[in-house]
Amino acid sequence: MIEITTLSELTIDGKLALHRASSSKELFDYSCDELKAWFHGQRALSDAIMVGANTVRVDDPLLTVRHVAGPNPLRVIPSSDGLLPLASTLLNDGVPTLVAVARKAHRDAVAALESKSFVEVVCCGDDIVDMPALMALLAQRGLRSLIVEGGSTLLSSLFGQDLVSRIIIKHIPIISGDPEAPTYLTLTPRPGLHLGLSRWRMDEWFVKGGIGVSIYARETAR
Ligand SMILES: NC(=O)c1ccc[n+]([C@@H]2O[C@H](COP(=O)([O-])OP(=O)(O)OC[C@H]3O[C@@H](n4cnc5c(N)ncnc54)[C@H](OP(=O)(O)O)[C@@H]3O)[C@@H](O)[C@H]2O)c1
C-alpha cells in the first residue's frame, strides 16, 4: 500500500493557476525562501512524485528537490496515450522518470519515450491509466509514499477513487478572477469516478512569510 499526499497551491478563489493554460510556477514564486524549502522538503520525504500529463505540457516541471538538500523522488507521469512533449525537461535531465500509459497508447509514442535514458514506460489500464493498478505497481516496487502535485484532472481522479490520505494546501493570498483558470477539482463526471462528500480533519496549519499552509488527514476509516 502506498500513502498518497496531495500538495497544491491555491488562490483565494480556488484556482490552481492564474489563467487557463498558464504555468502554476507563477504561484510558487509567491513563497518566501523558507516556505520553498519546506515544500521541497516534502518532496524529499516522499518516495515518488506525480503530476498529470497536462501539467507536464503546460508547466514543463522539474519535480526535483532544489530548495533544500535531499533525495529526488521517482517522478511518475500518467499519460494514457503516451503523447508527452519529447523535449520536456523531465524526460531529458537524467533524473529517473516513470511514465504510465494505457493499452491504447500509440506504439510510436511509447517507443520514443523508451528511447530516452532514465525513462521507463509501464502499461496500466485500457483507455486511461488505471490509478489503483499503478499504485499497486509502485507499492510492489517498495515505494511507500507518493506526493501528487496536480493538476485538477489528476486530483479529481484520485479523490474520486478515494485514494488520497493526506492533503496539503498552500493558500496564496491573491484572487485570479479568471473564470477559465483551472479550479482545484474538476467536476466533469467519468465512469468509475465518484467525487462525493468526504470528511477531512485539519491536523496542522502554519503561516510562513504571509502564506498559510494547511494539512488535512482523512477523517474516517474507509
Ligand atoms: N497550483 C498547483 O498546485 C498546480 C499543480 C500542478 C498543476 N497545476 C496546474 O493545473 C493545470 C493542469 O491541470 P489539468 O487538469 O489540465 O491536467 P492534469 O491533471 O495535470 O493532467 C491530466 C491528464 O493526465 C492524464 N491522465 C492519464 N491517466 C489519468 C487518470 N487516471 N486520471 C487523471 N488524469 C490522467 C490525462 O492526459 P492524457 O489523456 O493526455 O493521458 C489527463 O488529461 C495547469 O494549469 C497547471 O499549471 C497547478
Short mmCIF file of C-alpha atoms and ligand atoms in Angstrom, two decimals:
data_model
loop_
_atom_site.label_atom_id
_atom_site.label_comp_id
_atom_site.label_asym_id
_atom_site.label_seq_id
_atom_site.Cartn_x
_atom_site.Cartn_y
_atom_site.Cartn_z
CA MET A 1 0.00 0.00 0.00
CA ILE A 2 1.31 3.42 -0.93
CA GLU A 3 0.28 6.52 1.01
CA ILE A 4 -0.85 9.38 -1.22
CA THR A 5 -0.49 13.03 -0.19
CA THR A 6 -1.70 15.80 -2.47
CA LEU A 7 0.17 19.08 -2.38
CA SER A 8 -1.35 22.12 -4.09
CA GLU A 9 -1.02 25.85 -4.30
CA LEU A 10 -4.44 27.51 -4.35
CA THR A 11 -5.56 31.09 -4.84
CA ILE A 12 -8.33 32.61 -2.69
CA ASP A 13 -10.80 31.85 -5.48
CA GLY A 14 -9.76 28.20 -5.55
CA LYS A 15 -7.62 28.28 -8.70
CA LEU A 16 -4.54 26.16 -9.39
CA ALA A 17 -3.10 28.68 -11.85
CA LEU A 18 -3.71 32.36 -12.62
CA HIS A 19 -5.16 31.71 -16.08
CA ARG A 20 -6.17 28.84 -18.37
CA ALA A 21 -3.03 27.08 -19.63
CA SER A 22 -0.72 29.32 -17.63
CA SER A 23 2.03 27.78 -15.53
CA SER A 24 1.47 27.22 -11.82
CA LYS A 25 5.16 28.07 -11.35
CA GLU A 26 3.92 31.68 -11.04
CA LEU A 27 2.19 30.67 -7.79
CA PHE A 28 5.31 29.03 -6.35
CA ASP A 29 7.11 32.36 -6.72
CA TYR A 30 4.82 33.85 -4.06
CA SER A 31 6.66 31.86 -1.37
CA CYS A 32 9.50 33.08 0.83
CA ASP A 33 12.71 31.01 0.74
CA GLU A 34 11.79 29.24 3.98
CA LEU A 35 8.47 28.08 2.55
CA LYS A 36 10.05 26.99 -0.74
CA ALA A 37 12.48 24.89 1.32
CA TRP A 38 9.56 23.40 3.31
CA PHE A 39 7.73 22.46 0.11
CA HIS A 40 10.75 20.85 -1.46
CA GLY A 41 11.40 19.11 1.87
CA GLN A 42 8.01 17.40 1.42
CA ARG A 43 9.22 16.11 -1.95
CA ALA A 44 12.44 14.85 -0.39
CA LEU A 45 10.44 12.91 2.24
CA SER A 46 8.44 11.12 -0.45
CA ASP A 47 9.47 8.05 -2.46
CA ALA A 48 7.67 9.27 -5.59
CA ILE A 49 6.06 12.40 -7.03
CA MET A 50 3.30 12.64 -9.64
CA VAL A 51 1.67 15.27 -11.88
CA GLY A 52 -0.76 14.73 -14.74
CA ALA A 53 0.22 14.79 -18.41
CA ASN A 54 -1.33 18.24 -18.90
CA THR A 55 0.80 19.74 -16.15
CA VAL A 56 3.86 18.40 -17.97
CA ARG A 57 2.58 20.07 -21.16
CA VAL A 58 1.69 23.42 -19.51
CA ASP A 59 4.33 23.82 -16.77
CA ASP A 60 7.27 21.73 -18.04
CA PRO A 61 8.07 20.98 -14.35
CA LEU A 62 11.31 19.53 -12.98
CA LEU A 63 9.74 17.86 -9.89
CA THR A 64 13.17 17.60 -8.28
CA VAL A 65 14.33 18.67 -4.80
CA ARG A 66 16.11 22.00 -5.12
CA HIS A 67 15.48 24.49 -2.31
CA VAL A 68 16.69 22.09 0.37
CA ALA A 69 19.14 19.16 0.45
CA GLY A 70 17.51 15.76 -0.05
CA PRO A 71 16.96 12.89 -2.46
CA ASN A 72 14.81 13.29 -5.57
CA PRO A 73 11.65 11.17 -5.51
CA LEU A 74 10.87 8.97 -8.52
CA ARG A 75 8.82 11.05 -10.97
CA VAL A 76 5.65 9.31 -12.14
CA ILE A 77 3.57 10.72 -15.01
CA PRO A 78 0.25 9.20 -16.13
CA SER A 79 -0.17 9.77 -19.87
CA SER A 80 -2.81 7.47 -21.34
CA ASP A 81 -1.77 7.85 -24.98
CA GLY A 82 1.93 8.41 -24.22
CA LEU A 83 1.91 11.71 -26.09
CA LEU A 84 4.12 13.84 -23.86
CA PRO A 85 6.27 16.58 -25.42
CA LEU A 86 9.57 14.80 -26.07
CA ALA A 87 11.53 17.95 -25.22
CA SER A 88 10.02 18.08 -21.69
CA THR A 89 12.67 18.73 -19.07
CA LEU A 90 11.76 15.70 -17.01
CA LEU A 91 12.32 13.38 -19.97
CA ASN A 92 15.79 14.74 -20.63
CA ASP A 93 17.51 15.80 -17.40
CA GLY A 94 18.97 12.44 -16.40
CA VAL A 95 16.74 12.01 -13.32
CA PRO A 96 14.59 8.83 -13.37
CA THR A 97 11.00 9.18 -14.60
CA LEU A 98 8.35 6.52 -14.91
CA VAL A 99 5.64 7.19 -17.50
CA ALA A 100 2.43 5.17 -17.07
CA VAL A 101 0.47 4.68 -20.28
CA ALA A 102 -2.74 2.81 -21.11
CA ARG A 103 -3.02 -0.06 -23.59
CA LYS A 104 -4.42 2.34 -26.21
CA ALA A 105 -1.11 4.31 -26.23
CA HIS A 106 0.44 4.94 -29.63
CA ARG A 107 3.23 2.46 -30.30
CA ASP A 108 5.48 5.18 -31.77
CA ALA A 109 4.93 7.44 -28.77
CA VAL A 110 5.87 4.63 -26.38
CA ALA A 111 8.98 3.79 -28.44
CA ALA A 112 10.04 7.46 -28.41
CA LEU A 113 9.68 7.59 -24.62
CA GLU A 114 11.53 4.29 -24.17
CA SER A 115 14.42 5.55 -26.27
CA LYS A 116 15.18 8.13 -23.57
CA SER A 117 17.76 7.27 -20.90
CA PHE A 118 16.30 7.30 -17.38
CA VAL A 119 12.71 6.98 -18.69
CA GLU A 120 10.75 3.79 -18.07
CA VAL A 121 7.30 3.13 -19.53
CA VAL A 122 4.75 0.88 -17.82
CA CYS A 123 1.26 -0.01 -19.01
CA CYS A 124 -1.73 0.15 -16.60
CA GLY A 125 -5.31 0.20 -17.88
CA ASP A 126 -7.04 0.10 -21.26
CA ASP A 127 -8.24 3.61 -22.26
CA ILE A 128 -6.96 5.64 -19.35
CA VAL A 129 -4.24 4.95 -16.82
CA ASP A 130 -5.73 2.77 -14.08
CA MET A 131 -4.70 4.55 -10.88
CA PRO A 132 -5.31 1.70 -8.39
CA ALA A 133 -3.28 -0.62 -10.66
CA LEU A 134 -0.49 1.95 -10.93
CA MET A 135 -0.44 2.39 -7.14
CA ALA A 136 -0.23 -1.39 -6.71
CA LEU A 137 2.70 -1.49 -9.14
CA LEU A 138 4.52 1.27 -7.24
CA ALA A 139 3.87 -0.49 -3.93
CA GLN A 140 5.21 -3.77 -5.37
CA ARG A 141 8.43 -1.94 -6.13
CA GLY A 142 8.74 -0.97 -2.47
CA LEU A 143 7.57 2.65 -2.81
CA ARG A 144 5.64 3.67 0.30
CA SER A 145 4.76 7.33 -0.25
CA LEU A 146 3.63 9.41 -3.22
CA ILE A 147 3.19 13.16 -3.35
CA VAL A 148 0.77 14.36 -6.03
CA GLU A 149 1.10 17.95 -7.18
CA GLY A 150 -1.91 18.13 -9.55
CA GLY A 151 -3.48 19.42 -11.77
CA SER A 152 -7.20 19.26 -11.26
CA THR A 153 -7.99 16.31 -13.55
CA LEU A 154 -5.48 14.09 -11.78
CA LEU A 155 -6.54 15.28 -8.29
CA SER A 156 -10.21 14.64 -9.13
CA SER A 157 -9.35 11.18 -10.38
CA LEU A 158 -7.54 10.29 -7.15
CA PHE A 159 -10.18 11.81 -4.84
CA GLY A 160 -12.92 10.22 -6.96
CA GLN A 161 -11.36 6.80 -6.32
CA ASP A 162 -10.78 7.51 -2.61
CA LEU A 163 -7.03 7.01 -2.90
CA VAL A 164 -5.82 10.11 -1.02
CA SER A 165 -4.95 10.05 2.70
CA ARG A 166 -3.42 13.48 3.24
CA ILE A 167 -3.96 16.93 1.71
CA ILE A 168 -1.54 19.85 1.86
CA ILE A 169 -2.77 23.22 0.62
CA LYS A 170 -0.72 26.35 0.33
CA HIS A 171 -3.08 29.35 0.39
CA ILE A 172 -1.85 32.05 -1.97
CA PRO A 173 -3.31 35.40 -0.92
CA ILE A 174 -4.45 36.51 -4.37
CA ILE A 175 -7.61 36.25 -6.45
CA SER A 176 -7.13 35.10 -10.02
CA GLY A 177 -10.53 36.37 -11.13
CA ASP A 178 -10.25 34.37 -14.34
CA PRO A 179 -13.24 32.03 -14.77
CA GLU A 180 -11.17 29.94 -17.21
CA ALA A 181 -8.32 29.31 -14.74
CA PRO A 182 -8.23 25.66 -13.55
CA THR A 183 -10.03 25.02 -10.25
CA TYR A 184 -8.76 22.68 -7.51
CA LEU A 185 -11.08 19.90 -8.64
CA THR A 186 -12.93 19.44 -11.90
CA LEU A 187 -16.42 18.05 -11.57
CA THR A 188 -16.62 16.51 -15.04
CA PRO A 189 -18.13 13.05 -14.49
CA ARG A 190 -16.22 9.99 -15.69
CA PRO A 191 -17.21 6.32 -15.39
CA GLY A 192 -15.73 4.79 -12.25
CA LEU A 193 -15.26 8.14 -10.50
CA HIS A 194 -17.47 9.26 -7.67
CA LEU A 195 -16.45 12.60 -6.26
CA GLY A 196 -18.90 12.75 -3.37
CA LEU A 197 -18.81 14.09 0.16
CA SER A 198 -15.73 13.18 2.18
CA ARG A 199 -14.63 14.47 5.58
CA TRP A 200 -11.17 15.65 6.50
CA ARG A 201 -9.52 16.70 9.76
CA MET A 202 -7.14 19.65 9.86
CA ASP A 203 -4.01 18.24 11.52
CA GLU A 204 -1.71 21.20 11.24
CA TRP A 205 -1.53 24.74 9.91
CA PHE A 206 1.10 27.44 9.91
CA VAL A 207 1.97 30.75 8.28
CA LYS A 208 5.37 31.47 6.76
CA GLY A 209 6.16 34.75 5.03
CA GLY A 210 2.48 35.72 4.83
CA ILE A 211 1.37 32.44 3.22
CA GLY A 212 -0.78 29.92 5.06
CA VAL A 213 -0.36 26.17 4.77
CA SER A 214 -2.97 23.69 5.98
CA ILE A 215 -2.61 19.94 6.27
CA TYR A 216 -5.61 17.62 6.40
CA ALA A 217 -5.94 13.91 7.10
CA ARG A 218 -8.86 11.67 6.15
CA GLU A 219 -11.38 11.85 8.98
CA THR A 220 -12.97 8.41 8.86
CA ALA A 221 -11.69 4.93 8.12
CA ARG A 222 -12.55 3.83 4.59
N1 LIG B 1 -1.21 25.15 -8.26
C1 LIG B 1 -0.81 23.91 -8.23
O1 LIG B 1 -0.51 23.36 -7.18
C2 LIG B 1 -0.72 23.15 -9.53
C3 LIG B 1 -0.04 21.94 -9.57
C4 LIG B 1 0.00 21.24 -10.77
C5 LIG B 1 -0.65 21.74 -11.90
N2 LIG B 1 -1.30 22.91 -11.82
C6 LIG B 1 -1.99 23.48 -12.99
O2 LIG B 1 -3.02 22.58 -13.39
C7 LIG B 1 -3.25 22.72 -14.78
C8 LIG B 1 -3.29 21.36 -15.45
O3 LIG B 1 -4.35 20.61 -14.91
P1 LIG B 1 -5.25 19.65 -15.82
O4 LIG B 1 -6.43 19.27 -15.03
O5 LIG B 1 -5.43 20.28 -17.14
O6 LIG B 1 -4.30 18.41 -16.10
P2 LIG B 1 -3.52 17.34 -15.19
O7 LIG B 1 -4.37 16.91 -14.04
O8 LIG B 1 -2.16 17.84 -14.91
O9 LIG B 1 -3.34 16.13 -16.21
C9 LIG B 1 -4.48 15.38 -16.56
C10 LIG B 1 -4.12 14.42 -17.66
O10 LIG B 1 -3.35 13.32 -17.13
C11 LIG B 1 -3.61 12.19 -17.98
N3 LIG B 1 -4.12 11.05 -17.23
C12 LIG B 1 -3.85 9.77 -17.56
N4 LIG B 1 -4.48 8.93 -16.77
C13 LIG B 1 -5.19 9.68 -15.90
C14 LIG B 1 -6.09 9.35 -14.84
N5 LIG B 1 -6.38 8.09 -14.50
N6 LIG B 1 -6.67 10.36 -14.15
C15 LIG B 1 -6.41 11.64 -14.46
N7 LIG B 1 -5.56 12.01 -15.47
C16 LIG B 1 -4.97 11.03 -16.18
C17 LIG B 1 -4.67 12.63 -18.98
O11 LIG B 1 -4.00 13.12 -20.14
P3 LIG B 1 -3.83 12.20 -21.45
O12 LIG B 1 -5.21 11.92 -21.92
O13 LIG B 1 -3.01 13.02 -22.35
O14 LIG B 1 -3.18 10.98 -20.96
C18 LIG B 1 -5.32 13.80 -18.29
O15 LIG B 1 -5.98 14.68 -19.18
C19 LIG B 1 -2.12 23.60 -15.33
O16 LIG B 1 -2.61 24.92 -15.49
C20 LIG B 1 -1.11 23.59 -14.21
O17 LIG B 1 -0.35 24.79 -14.17
C21 LIG B 1 -1.34 23.63 -10.67
#
